[in-house]
Amino acid sequence: MPTEREAAAFEAGIKLGALYHQFVGSPVSAETAESLEVAMEESISLQPHVRSVSVKIDREMLTKNVYGYGELSGKMIRALVEIDLDGAVVRAKLEYDPKIDYPLMSLLD
Amino acid sequence: MPTEREAAAFEAGIKLGALYHQFVGSPVSAETAESLEVAMEESISLQPHVRSVSVKIDREMLTKNVYGYGELSGKMIRALVEIDLDGAVVRAKLEYDPKIDYPLMSLLD
Amino acid sequence: MPTEREAAAFEAGIKLGALYHQFVGSPVSAETAESLEVAMEESISLQPHVRSVSVKIDREMLTKNVYGYGELSGKMIRALVEIDLDGAVVRAKLEYDPKIDYPLMSLLD
Amino acid sequence: MPTEREAAAFEAGIKLGALYHQFVGSPVSAETAESLEVAMEESISLQPHVRSVSVKIDREMLTKNVYGYGELSGKMIRALVEIDLDGAVVRAKLEYDPKIDYPLMSLLD
């Protein structure tokens, strides 16, 4: 049987996978990044066993196309989720890792 | 060659198709519907030739699952987009049509 | 520090969250369900530490709208992912649970 | 009132907007691009008034991250849709335009 902490880690993974694949591709600019951050946070906060979600879109990574906007990509997202599954608390993050040029999801200690 | 109005109608379709398929599936509740509406409006407003976008999520259609939230479906969305393509102005909407039980997109006169 | 099994459970969650939120909302019918299943399996199989992914769309849940097709919803998806993270093997599934009317994700023993 | 051709152009826009925002963000590689193309074609073909959809993912644009795969972006997609709305036939495409570095959607003559 999975432990409580394994189950909580699983839940944390679900939230980050959902956050990423629901919203990547959304048109975004420096002017609209905040409303997208708030929607992402509030939306994922509804999922089961979430204690908190914070999302930050990296403005410096926001490039502008010829029409003056960009698109949300995984590398722009810094997200932290905290899961509380019957007392088993687990935190995980999504953060661009420049060493491997990848939007890495990882459990925190 | 397409007329200016045909091209503007095409642009209106792009915006509604994008709005729908980018955000359907997002967790949502009565408490978070507003932030999702704002993000949807601001995001799609960035796309080319958009004069305005308004989005309303039907709270009465928001059902709660066992965990107390729902998911955005096309039938819940009422959206109006206004396109201005070099002076050719076209308006279109997405609105649930109960007669055919379908989230219908249509051009307005 | 997270254990290897916790990290593997986290990875399993990511895959199911991604699978769900990337593809929910796709137009689908009994005739096209198989190509969507294959694309979902092959796409998610690319993610790190995946040993296998299987996806089945429940044909009996596929309803037809007035235009003769439906949309992929979470409740229609039965998915099994197997993660191998440096030898820590974890399996997880997404499966509709009729008792709570919810597309439940869970770790397997 | 919109003309039949304006309505057909609107439908074409919907299909390309849907195609783009439903599938952008999907993990993809040279090995899996074909199954994703087929799923995209079959899925969007179900939508109302579609006569045909063809999708090609540009293999040369498929970059590999540290884990050996990439993600579908709009610039990689070449899509052609043909709409037949009560005899008004309209064709439209999505194709990367290198001059403006943008995944451009446009009506064809």
Short mmCIF file of C-alpha atoms in Angstrom, two decimals:
data_model
loop_
_atom_site.label_atom_id
_atom_site.label_comp_id
_atom_site.label_asym_id
_atom_site.label_seq_id
_atom_site.Cartn_x
_atom_site.Cartn_y
_atom_site.Cartn_z
CA MET A 1 0.00 0.00 0.00
CA PRO A 2 1.20 3.57 -0.72
CA THR A 3 2.14 5.62 2.34
CA GLU A 4 0.32 8.84 3.16
CA ARG A 5 3.32 10.83 2.00
CA GLU A 6 3.47 8.94 -1.29
CA ALA A 7 -0.22 9.67 -1.82
CA ALA A 8 0.36 13.35 -0.98
CA ALA A 9 3.31 13.51 -3.39
CA PHE A 10 1.07 11.96 -6.06
CA GLU A 11 -1.53 14.66 -5.44
CA ALA A 12 1.13 17.35 -5.75
CA GLY A 13 2.16 15.94 -9.11
CA ILE A 14 -1.41 15.97 -10.37
CA LYS A 15 -1.77 19.65 -9.52
CA LEU A 16 1.41 20.72 -11.31
CA GLY A 17 0.66 18.58 -14.35
CA ALA A 18 -2.84 20.06 -14.51
CA LEU A 19 -1.65 23.63 -14.05
CA TYR A 20 0.90 23.28 -16.81
CA HIS A 21 -1.17 21.56 -19.46
CA GLN A 22 -4.37 23.49 -18.84
CA PHE A 23 -2.86 26.92 -19.30
CA VAL A 24 0.24 26.56 -21.50
CA GLY A 25 -0.57 28.13 -24.86
CA SER A 26 -2.67 30.98 -23.41
CA PRO A 27 -1.98 34.35 -24.98
CA VAL A 28 -0.25 36.51 -22.37
CA SER A 29 1.62 39.80 -22.05
CA ALA A 30 3.18 41.81 -19.26
CA GLU A 31 -0.15 43.63 -18.92
CA THR A 32 -2.26 40.46 -18.59
CA ALA A 33 0.12 38.14 -16.75
CA GLU A 34 -1.35 38.99 -13.36
CA SER A 35 -4.91 38.02 -14.23
CA LEU A 36 -3.65 34.74 -15.64
CA GLU A 37 -1.63 34.06 -12.49
CA VAL A 38 -4.68 34.68 -10.30
CA ALA A 39 -6.90 32.44 -12.43
CA MET A 40 -4.31 29.67 -12.41
CA GLU A 41 -3.94 29.87 -8.64
CA GLU A 42 -7.65 29.97 -7.90
CA SER A 43 -8.46 27.23 -10.39
CA ILE A 44 -5.92 24.72 -9.16
CA SER A 45 -6.66 25.60 -5.52
CA LEU A 46 -10.06 23.98 -6.01
CA GLN A 47 -8.60 20.54 -6.61
CA PRO A 48 -8.68 18.01 -3.76
CA HIS A 49 -6.23 18.27 -0.84
CA VAL A 50 -4.70 21.59 -1.90
CA ARG A 51 -3.62 23.86 0.95
CA SER A 52 -2.14 26.55 -1.26
CA VAL A 53 -1.01 27.32 -4.79
CA SER A 54 1.11 30.24 -5.89
CA VAL A 55 1.94 31.03 -9.50
CA LYS A 56 4.36 33.55 -10.91
CA ILE A 57 4.87 34.18 -14.62
CA ASP A 58 8.40 35.34 -15.40
CA ARG A 59 7.99 38.74 -17.08
CA GLU A 60 11.53 38.68 -18.38
CA MET A 61 10.79 35.54 -20.36
CA LEU A 62 7.67 37.08 -21.91
CA THR A 63 8.62 37.76 -25.48
CA LYS A 64 6.44 39.75 -27.86
CA ASN A 65 5.47 38.54 -31.29
CA VAL A 66 4.74 40.87 -34.19
CA TYR A 67 1.30 41.54 -32.72
CA GLY A 68 2.73 42.58 -29.37
CA TYR A 69 1.95 39.58 -27.19
CA GLY A 70 3.30 36.17 -26.30
CA GLU A 71 2.13 32.75 -25.25
CA LEU A 72 2.43 31.06 -21.90
CA SER A 73 5.12 28.41 -22.02
CA GLY A 74 6.16 26.06 -19.25
CA LYS A 75 9.51 27.74 -18.84
CA MET A 76 7.84 31.00 -17.80
CA ILE A 77 5.93 29.45 -14.89
CA ARG A 78 7.14 29.36 -11.32
CA ALA A 79 4.54 27.54 -9.22
CA LEU A 80 4.47 26.22 -5.69
CA VAL A 81 1.78 23.85 -4.45
CA GLU A 82 1.22 22.66 -0.91
CA ILE A 83 -0.79 19.49 -0.37
CA ASP A 84 -2.33 18.40 2.91
CA LEU A 85 -3.64 14.87 2.66
CA ASP A 86 -5.00 13.90 6.05
CA GLY A 87 -2.06 15.58 7.74
CA ALA A 88 0.62 14.45 5.33
CA VAL A 89 1.96 17.77 4.04
CA VAL A 90 3.98 17.86 0.87
CA ARG A 91 5.26 20.82 -1.13
CA ALA A 92 6.31 20.79 -4.75
CA LYS A 93 7.37 23.33 -7.31
CA LEU A 94 7.57 23.95 -11.01
CA GLU A 95 10.56 26.09 -11.91
CA TYR A 96 12.69 26.58 -14.98
CA ASP A 97 16.09 24.95 -14.50
CA PRO A 98 18.58 26.82 -16.71
CA LYS A 99 21.23 24.09 -16.30
CA ILE A 100 19.09 21.64 -18.25
CA ASP A 101 16.92 24.25 -20.01
CA TYR A 102 13.76 22.53 -18.77
CA PRO A 103 10.68 23.50 -16.75
CA LEU A 104 11.38 21.11 -13.89
CA MET A 105 8.81 19.86 -11.40
CA SER A 106 10.21 18.64 -8.09
CA LEU A 107 9.25 17.78 -4.54
CA LEU A 108 10.59 20.01 -1.80
CA ASP A 109 11.94 18.63 1.46
CA MET B 1 -9.97 36.87 -52.76
CA PRO B 2 -11.78 36.94 -49.41
CA THR B 3 -13.58 40.18 -48.60
CA GLU B 4 -12.62 42.26 -45.58
CA ARG B 5 -15.75 41.11 -43.80
CA GLU B 6 -15.00 37.46 -44.52
CA ALA B 7 -11.52 37.94 -43.14
CA ALA B 8 -12.94 39.65 -40.04
CA ALA B 9 -15.45 36.82 -39.57
CA PHE B 10 -12.57 34.35 -39.84
CA GLU B 11 -10.71 36.24 -37.12
CA ALA B 12 -13.79 36.17 -34.89
CA GLY B 13 -14.00 32.41 -35.29
CA ILE B 14 -10.36 31.98 -34.34
CA LYS B 15 -10.89 33.90 -31.12
CA LEU B 16 -13.93 31.87 -30.02
CA GLY B 17 -12.29 28.56 -30.93
CA ALA B 18 -9.19 29.56 -28.98
CA LEU B 19 -11.14 30.77 -25.97
CA TYR B 20 -13.13 27.57 -25.79
CA HIS B 21 -10.37 25.02 -26.24
CA GLN B 22 -7.77 26.81 -24.17
CA PHE B 23 -9.89 27.06 -21.05
CA VAL B 24 -12.47 24.26 -21.12
CA GLY B 25 -11.51 21.72 -18.46
CA SER B 26 -10.29 24.32 -15.96
CA PRO B 27 -11.42 23.67 -12.39
CA VAL B 28 -13.92 26.38 -11.47
CA SER B 29 -16.46 27.23 -8.77
CA ALA B 30 -18.80 30.11 -8.03
CA GLU B 31 -16.01 31.65 -5.93
CA THR B 32 -13.37 31.47 -8.67
CA ALA B 33 -15.46 32.03 -11.79
CA GLU B 34 -14.72 35.74 -11.85
CA SER B 35 -10.95 35.39 -11.96
CA LEU B 36 -11.28 32.86 -14.76
CA GLU B 37 -13.57 35.22 -16.70
CA VAL B 38 -11.08 38.07 -16.36
CA ALA B 39 -8.15 35.89 -17.43
CA MET B 40 -10.09 34.58 -20.42
CA GLU B 41 -11.05 38.10 -21.50
CA GLU B 42 -7.60 39.58 -21.08
CA SER B 43 -5.87 36.63 -22.72
CA ILE B 44 -8.00 36.54 -25.86
CA SER B 45 -8.00 40.35 -26.08
CA LEU B 46 -4.31 40.15 -26.93
CA GLN B 47 -4.92 38.30 -30.18
CA PRO B 48 -4.75 40.25 -33.45
CA HIS B 49 -7.61 42.54 -34.51
CA VAL B 50 -9.62 42.21 -31.28
CA ARG B 51 -11.54 45.29 -30.24
CA SER B 52 -13.21 43.68 -27.22
CA VAL B 53 -13.92 40.36 -25.55
CA SER B 54 -16.40 39.73 -22.78
CA VAL B 55 -16.83 36.41 -21.02
CA LYS B 56 -19.49 35.32 -18.57
CA ILE B 57 -19.54 31.90 -16.89
CA ASP B 58 -23.07 30.79 -16.09
CA ARG B 59 -23.13 30.27 -12.31
CA GLU B 60 -26.35 28.28 -12.48
CA MET B 61 -24.70 25.69 -14.68
CA LEU B 62 -21.76 25.33 -12.28
CA THR B 63 -22.28 22.00 -10.64
CA LYS B 64 -20.23 20.79 -7.69
CA ASN B 65 -18.54 17.44 -7.59
CA VAL B 66 -17.88 15.53 -4.37
CA TYR B 67 -14.91 17.80 -3.70
CA GLY B 68 -17.00 20.93 -4.00
CA TYR B 69 -15.96 22.29 -7.39
CA GLY B 70 -16.71 21.87 -11.08
CA GLU B 71 -15.01 22.12 -14.42
CA LEU B 72 -15.46 24.71 -17.10
CA SER B 73 -17.48 23.29 -19.97
CA GLY B 74 -18.41 24.99 -23.20
CA LYS B 75 -22.07 25.16 -22.27
CA MET B 76 -21.29 27.41 -19.30
CA ILE B 77 -19.56 30.08 -21.37
CA ARG B 78 -21.22 33.16 -22.79
CA ALA B 79 -18.68 35.12 -24.76
CA LEU B 80 -18.88 38.07 -27.11
CA VAL B 81 -15.97 39.13 -29.33
CA GLU B 82 -15.70 42.20 -31.48
CA ILE B 83 -13.20 42.22 -34.31
CA ASP B 84 -11.97 45.27 -36.15
CA LEU B 85 -9.94 44.33 -39.17
CA ASP B 86 -8.93 47.49 -40.97
CA GLY B 87 -12.37 48.94 -40.36
CA ALA B 88 -14.37 45.81 -41.06
CA VAL B 89 -16.15 45.29 -37.75
CA VAL B 90 -17.65 41.91 -36.93
CA ARG B 91 -19.19 40.63 -33.73
CA ALA B 92 -19.66 37.01 -32.76
CA LYS B 93 -20.83 35.12 -29.74
CA LEU B 94 -20.59 31.80 -28.01
CA GLU B 95 -23.78 30.95 -26.17
CA TYR B 96 -25.48 27.78 -25.06
CA ASP B 97 -28.50 27.06 -27.23
CA PRO B 98 -30.97 25.02 -25.17
CA LYS B 99 -33.02 24.07 -28.23
CA ILE B 100 -30.17 21.99 -29.61
CA ASP B 101 -28.34 21.52 -26.28
CA TYR B 102 -25.13 22.86 -27.80
CA PRO B 103 -22.65 25.66 -27.08
CA LEU B 104 -23.25 27.53 -30.32
CA MET B 105 -20.89 30.02 -31.90
CA SER B 106 -22.48 32.47 -34.32
CA LEU B 107 -21.92 35.74 -36.11
CA LEU B 108 -24.09 38.66 -35.10
CA ASP B 109 -25.60 41.05 -37.60
CA MET C 1 14.32 14.51 1.72
CA PRO C 2 11.61 12.77 -0.34
CA THR C 3 12.06 9.02 -0.76
CA GLU C 4 12.50 7.48 -4.19
CA ARG C 5 8.98 6.13 -4.02
CA GLU C 6 7.56 9.53 -3.09
CA ALA C 7 9.41 11.05 -6.05
CA ALA C 8 8.06 8.30 -8.32
CA ALA C 9 4.52 8.86 -7.02
CA PHE C 10 4.96 12.57 -7.74
CA GLU C 11 5.98 11.76 -11.32
CA ALA C 12 2.94 9.54 -11.73
CA GLY C 13 0.70 12.39 -10.62
CA ILE C 14 2.29 14.77 -13.10
CA LYS C 15 1.58 12.39 -15.97
CA LEU C 16 -2.10 11.90 -15.10
CA GLY C 17 -2.64 15.62 -14.50
CA ALA C 18 -1.01 16.39 -17.84
CA LEU C 19 -2.95 13.72 -19.72
CA TYR C 20 -6.25 14.96 -18.34
CA HIS C 21 -5.83 18.69 -18.83
CA GLN C 22 -4.09 18.53 -22.19
CA PHE C 23 -6.76 16.49 -23.91
CA VAL C 24 -10.07 17.09 -22.10
CA GLY C 25 -12.28 19.15 -24.39
CA SER C 26 -11.12 17.45 -27.60
CA PRO C 27 -13.94 16.62 -30.00
CA VAL C 28 -14.32 12.83 -30.09
CA SER C 29 -16.68 10.16 -31.35
CA ALA C 30 -16.77 6.37 -31.40
CA GLU C 31 -15.07 6.52 -34.79
CA THR C 32 -12.20 8.75 -33.66
CA ALA C 33 -11.68 7.58 -30.09
CA GLU C 34 -8.92 5.19 -31.04
CA SER C 35 -6.70 7.79 -32.70
CA LEU C 36 -7.10 10.03 -29.67
CA GLU C 37 -6.20 7.17 -27.33
CA VAL C 38 -3.04 6.43 -29.32
CA ALA C 39 -2.01 10.08 -29.41
CA MET C 40 -2.59 10.44 -25.66
CA GLU C 41 -0.55 7.33 -24.92
CA GLU C 42 2.34 8.22 -27.18
CA SER C 43 2.42 11.85 -26.07
CA ILE C 44 2.52 11.18 -22.34
CA SER C 45 4.94 8.27 -22.83
CA LEU C 46 7.55 10.84 -23.82
CA GLN C 47 7.60 12.47 -20.40
CA PRO C 48 10.46 11.64 -18.04
CA HIS C 49 10.55 8.32 -16.16
CA VAL C 50 7.53 6.78 -17.90
CA ARG C 51 7.71 3.03 -18.44
CA SER C 52 4.23 2.72 -19.95
CA VAL C 53 0.95 4.54 -20.46
CA SER C 54 -2.33 3.04 -21.53
CA VAL C 55 -5.46 5.02 -22.26
CA LYS C 56 -8.97 3.83 -22.90
CA ILE C 57 -11.90 6.11 -23.72
CA ASP C 58 -15.20 4.68 -22.53
CA ARG C 59 -17.34 4.36 -25.66
CA GLU C 60 -20.51 3.95 -23.63
CA MET C 61 -20.00 7.36 -22.07
CA LEU C 62 -19.50 8.99 -25.47
CA THR C 63 -22.65 10.97 -26.04
CA LYS C 64 -23.51 12.61 -29.33
CA ASN C 65 -24.54 16.21 -29.64
CA VAL C 66 -26.81 17.53 -32.37
CA TYR C 67 -23.87 17.47 -34.78
CA GLY C 68 -23.12 13.81 -34.08
CA TYR C 69 -20.03 14.02 -31.90
CA GLY C 70 -19.01 14.54 -28.30
CA GLU C 71 -16.18 15.99 -26.27
CA LEU C 72 -13.61 14.20 -24.21
CA SER C 73 -14.39 14.56 -20.52
CA GLY C 74 -12.40 13.25 -17.60
CA LYS C 75 -15.05 10.73 -16.70
CA MET C 76 -14.60 8.94 -20.02
CA ILE C 77 -10.88 8.31 -19.53
CA ARG C 78 -9.39 5.16 -18.06
CA ALA C 79 -5.63 5.55 -17.93
CA LEU C 80 -2.82 3.58 -16.34
CA VAL C 81 0.70 4.95 -16.00
CA GLU C 82 3.77 3.11 -14.83
CA ILE C 83 6.73 5.13 -13.59
CA ASP C 84 10.24 3.83 -13.15
CA LEU C 85 12.40 6.35 -11.33
CA ASP C 86 15.83 4.84 -10.85
CA GLY C 87 14.26 1.50 -9.98
CA ALA C 88 11.39 2.83 -7.86
CA VAL C 89 8.37 1.57 -9.77
CA VAL C 90 4.97 3.12 -9.14
CA ARG C 91 1.70 2.58 -10.95
CA ALA C 92 -1.27 4.93 -10.91
CA LYS C 93 -4.60 5.14 -12.63
CA LEU C 94 -7.32 7.53 -13.63
CA GLU C 95 -10.72 5.90 -13.54
CA TYR C 96 -14.26 7.12 -13.13
CA ASP C 97 -15.58 6.23 -9.68
CA PRO C 98 -19.38 5.93 -9.93
CA LYS C 99 -19.80 5.95 -6.14
CA ILE C 100 -18.60 9.55 -5.96
CA ASP C 101 -19.30 10.42 -9.63
CA TYR C 102 -15.73 11.63 -10.07
CA PRO C 103 -12.80 10.86 -12.37
CA LEU C 104 -10.50 9.62 -9.61
CA MET C 105 -6.73 9.42 -9.81
CA SER C 106 -5.10 6.98 -7.42
CA LEU C 107 -1.88 5.12 -6.74
CA LEU C 108 -1.94 1.36 -7.09
CA ASP C 109 -0.23 -0.96 -4.62
CA MET D 1 -27.10 39.60 -41.87
CA PRO D 2 -23.80 37.76 -42.47
CA THR D 3 -23.41 36.21 -45.92
CA GLU D 4 -22.99 32.47 -46.35
CA ARG D 5 -19.33 32.97 -47.13
CA GLU D 6 -18.81 35.10 -44.01
CA ALA D 7 -20.44 32.38 -41.94
CA ALA D 8 -18.23 29.75 -43.60
CA ALA D 9 -15.13 31.86 -42.95
CA PHE D 10 -16.21 32.16 -39.31
CA GLU D 11 -16.51 28.37 -39.09
CA ALA D 12 -13.03 27.98 -40.57
CA GLY D 13 -11.62 30.29 -37.92
CA ILE D 14 -13.28 28.31 -35.14
CA LYS D 15 -11.66 25.09 -36.35
CA LEU D 16 -8.15 26.53 -36.53
CA GLY D 17 -8.48 28.26 -33.15
CA ALA D 18 -9.71 25.02 -31.63
CA LEU D 19 -7.00 22.90 -33.23
CA TYR D 20 -4.29 25.21 -32.01
CA HIS D 21 -5.38 25.76 -28.44
CA GLN D 22 -6.53 22.21 -27.80
CA PHE D 23 -3.26 20.57 -28.74
CA VAL D 24 -0.45 23.12 -28.26
CA GLY D 25 1.60 22.01 -25.26
CA SER D 26 1.31 18.29 -26.02
CA PRO D 27 4.57 16.37 -25.59
CA VAL D 28 5.72 15.29 -29.05
CA SER D 29 8.76 13.84 -30.80
CA ALA D 30 9.63 12.75 -34.32
CA GLU D 31 8.47 9.26 -33.34
CA THR D 32 5.06 10.36 -32.06
CA ALA D 33 4.27 13.26 -34.37
CA GLU D 34 2.24 11.11 -36.72
CA SER D 35 -0.19 9.84 -34.10
CA LEU D 36 -0.72 13.40 -32.90
CA GLU D 37 -1.36 14.58 -36.47
CA VAL D 38 -3.95 11.86 -36.99
CA ALA D 39 -5.69 12.60 -33.69
CA MET D 40 -5.77 16.32 -34.46
CA GLU D 41 -7.21 15.73 -37.92
CA GLU D 42 -9.84 13.26 -36.80
CA SER D 43 -10.84 15.32 -33.79
CA ILE D 44 -11.35 18.60 -35.61
CA SER D 45 -13.02 16.81 -38.54
CA LEU D 46 -15.93 16.08 -36.21
CA GLN D 47 -16.83 19.72 -35.78
CA PRO D 48 -19.77 21.12 -37.73
CA HIS D 49 -19.45 21.91 -41.46
CA VAL D 50 -15.97 20.45 -41.88
CA ARG D 51 -15.28 18.85 -45.25
CA SER D 52 -11.63 18.08 -44.53
CA VAL D 53 -8.76 18.79 -42.17
CA SER D 54 -5.11 18.03 -42.74
CA VAL D 55 -2.38 18.56 -40.18
CA LYS D 56 1.35 18.33 -40.58
CA ILE D 57 3.82 18.83 -37.74
CA ASP D 58 7.13 20.22 -38.97
CA ARG D 59 9.75 17.65 -37.92
CA GLU D 60 12.58 20.10 -38.49
CA MET D 61 11.15 22.42 -35.88
CA LEU D 62 10.85 19.60 -33.33
CA THR D 63 13.58 20.29 -30.83
CA LYS D 64 14.55 17.85 -28.11
CA ASN D 65 14.85 18.81 -24.48
CA VAL D 66 17.20 17.10 -22.03
CA TYR D 67 14.73 14.21 -21.77
CA GLY D 68 14.66 13.67 -25.53
CA TYR D 69 11.30 15.12 -26.51
CA GLY D 70 9.65 18.43 -27.32
CA GLU D 71 6.31 20.16 -27.04
CA LEU D 72 3.87 21.05 -29.76
CA SER D 73 4.00 24.77 -30.47
CA GLY D 74 1.91 26.71 -32.92
CA LYS D 75 4.85 27.39 -35.19
CA MET D 76 5.28 23.68 -35.88
CA ILE D 77 1.75 23.18 -37.17
CA ARG D 78 0.75 23.34 -40.82
CA ALA D 79 -3.00 22.80 -41.06
CA LEU D 80 -5.53 23.14 -43.81
CA VAL D 81 -9.28 23.12 -43.19
CA GLU D 82 -12.03 23.07 -45.74
CA ILE D 83 -15.51 24.20 -44.68
CA ASP D 84 -18.69 23.51 -46.56
CA LEU D 85 -21.57 25.48 -45.10
CA ASP D 86 -24.64 24.81 -47.19
CA GLY D 87 -22.57 24.98 -50.33
CA ALA D 88 -20.40 27.94 -49.35
CA VAL D 89 -16.94 26.41 -49.47
CA VAL D 90 -14.06 28.14 -47.70
CA ARG D 91 -10.51 26.98 -47.15
CA ALA D 92 -8.13 28.30 -44.52
CA LYS D 93 -4.69 27.43 -43.28
CA LEU D 94 -2.41 27.74 -40.30
CA GLU D 95 1.20 28.06 -41.34
CA TYR D 96 4.31 29.54 -39.82
CA ASP D 97 5.24 32.77 -41.55
CA PRO D 98 9.00 33.24 -41.18
CA LYS D 99 8.83 36.88 -42.30
CA ILE D 100 6.91 37.83 -39.17
CA ASP D 101 7.97 34.81 -37.08
CA TYR D 102 4.35 33.99 -36.34
CA PRO D 103 2.00 31.01 -36.78
CA LEU D 104 -0.38 32.76 -39.15
CA MET D 105 -3.95 31.73 -39.85
CA SER D 106 -5.38 32.93 -43.13
CA LEU D 107 -8.21 32.38 -45.57
CA LEU D 108 -7.33 30.99 -48.98
CA ASP D 109 -8.89 32.23 -52.18
#
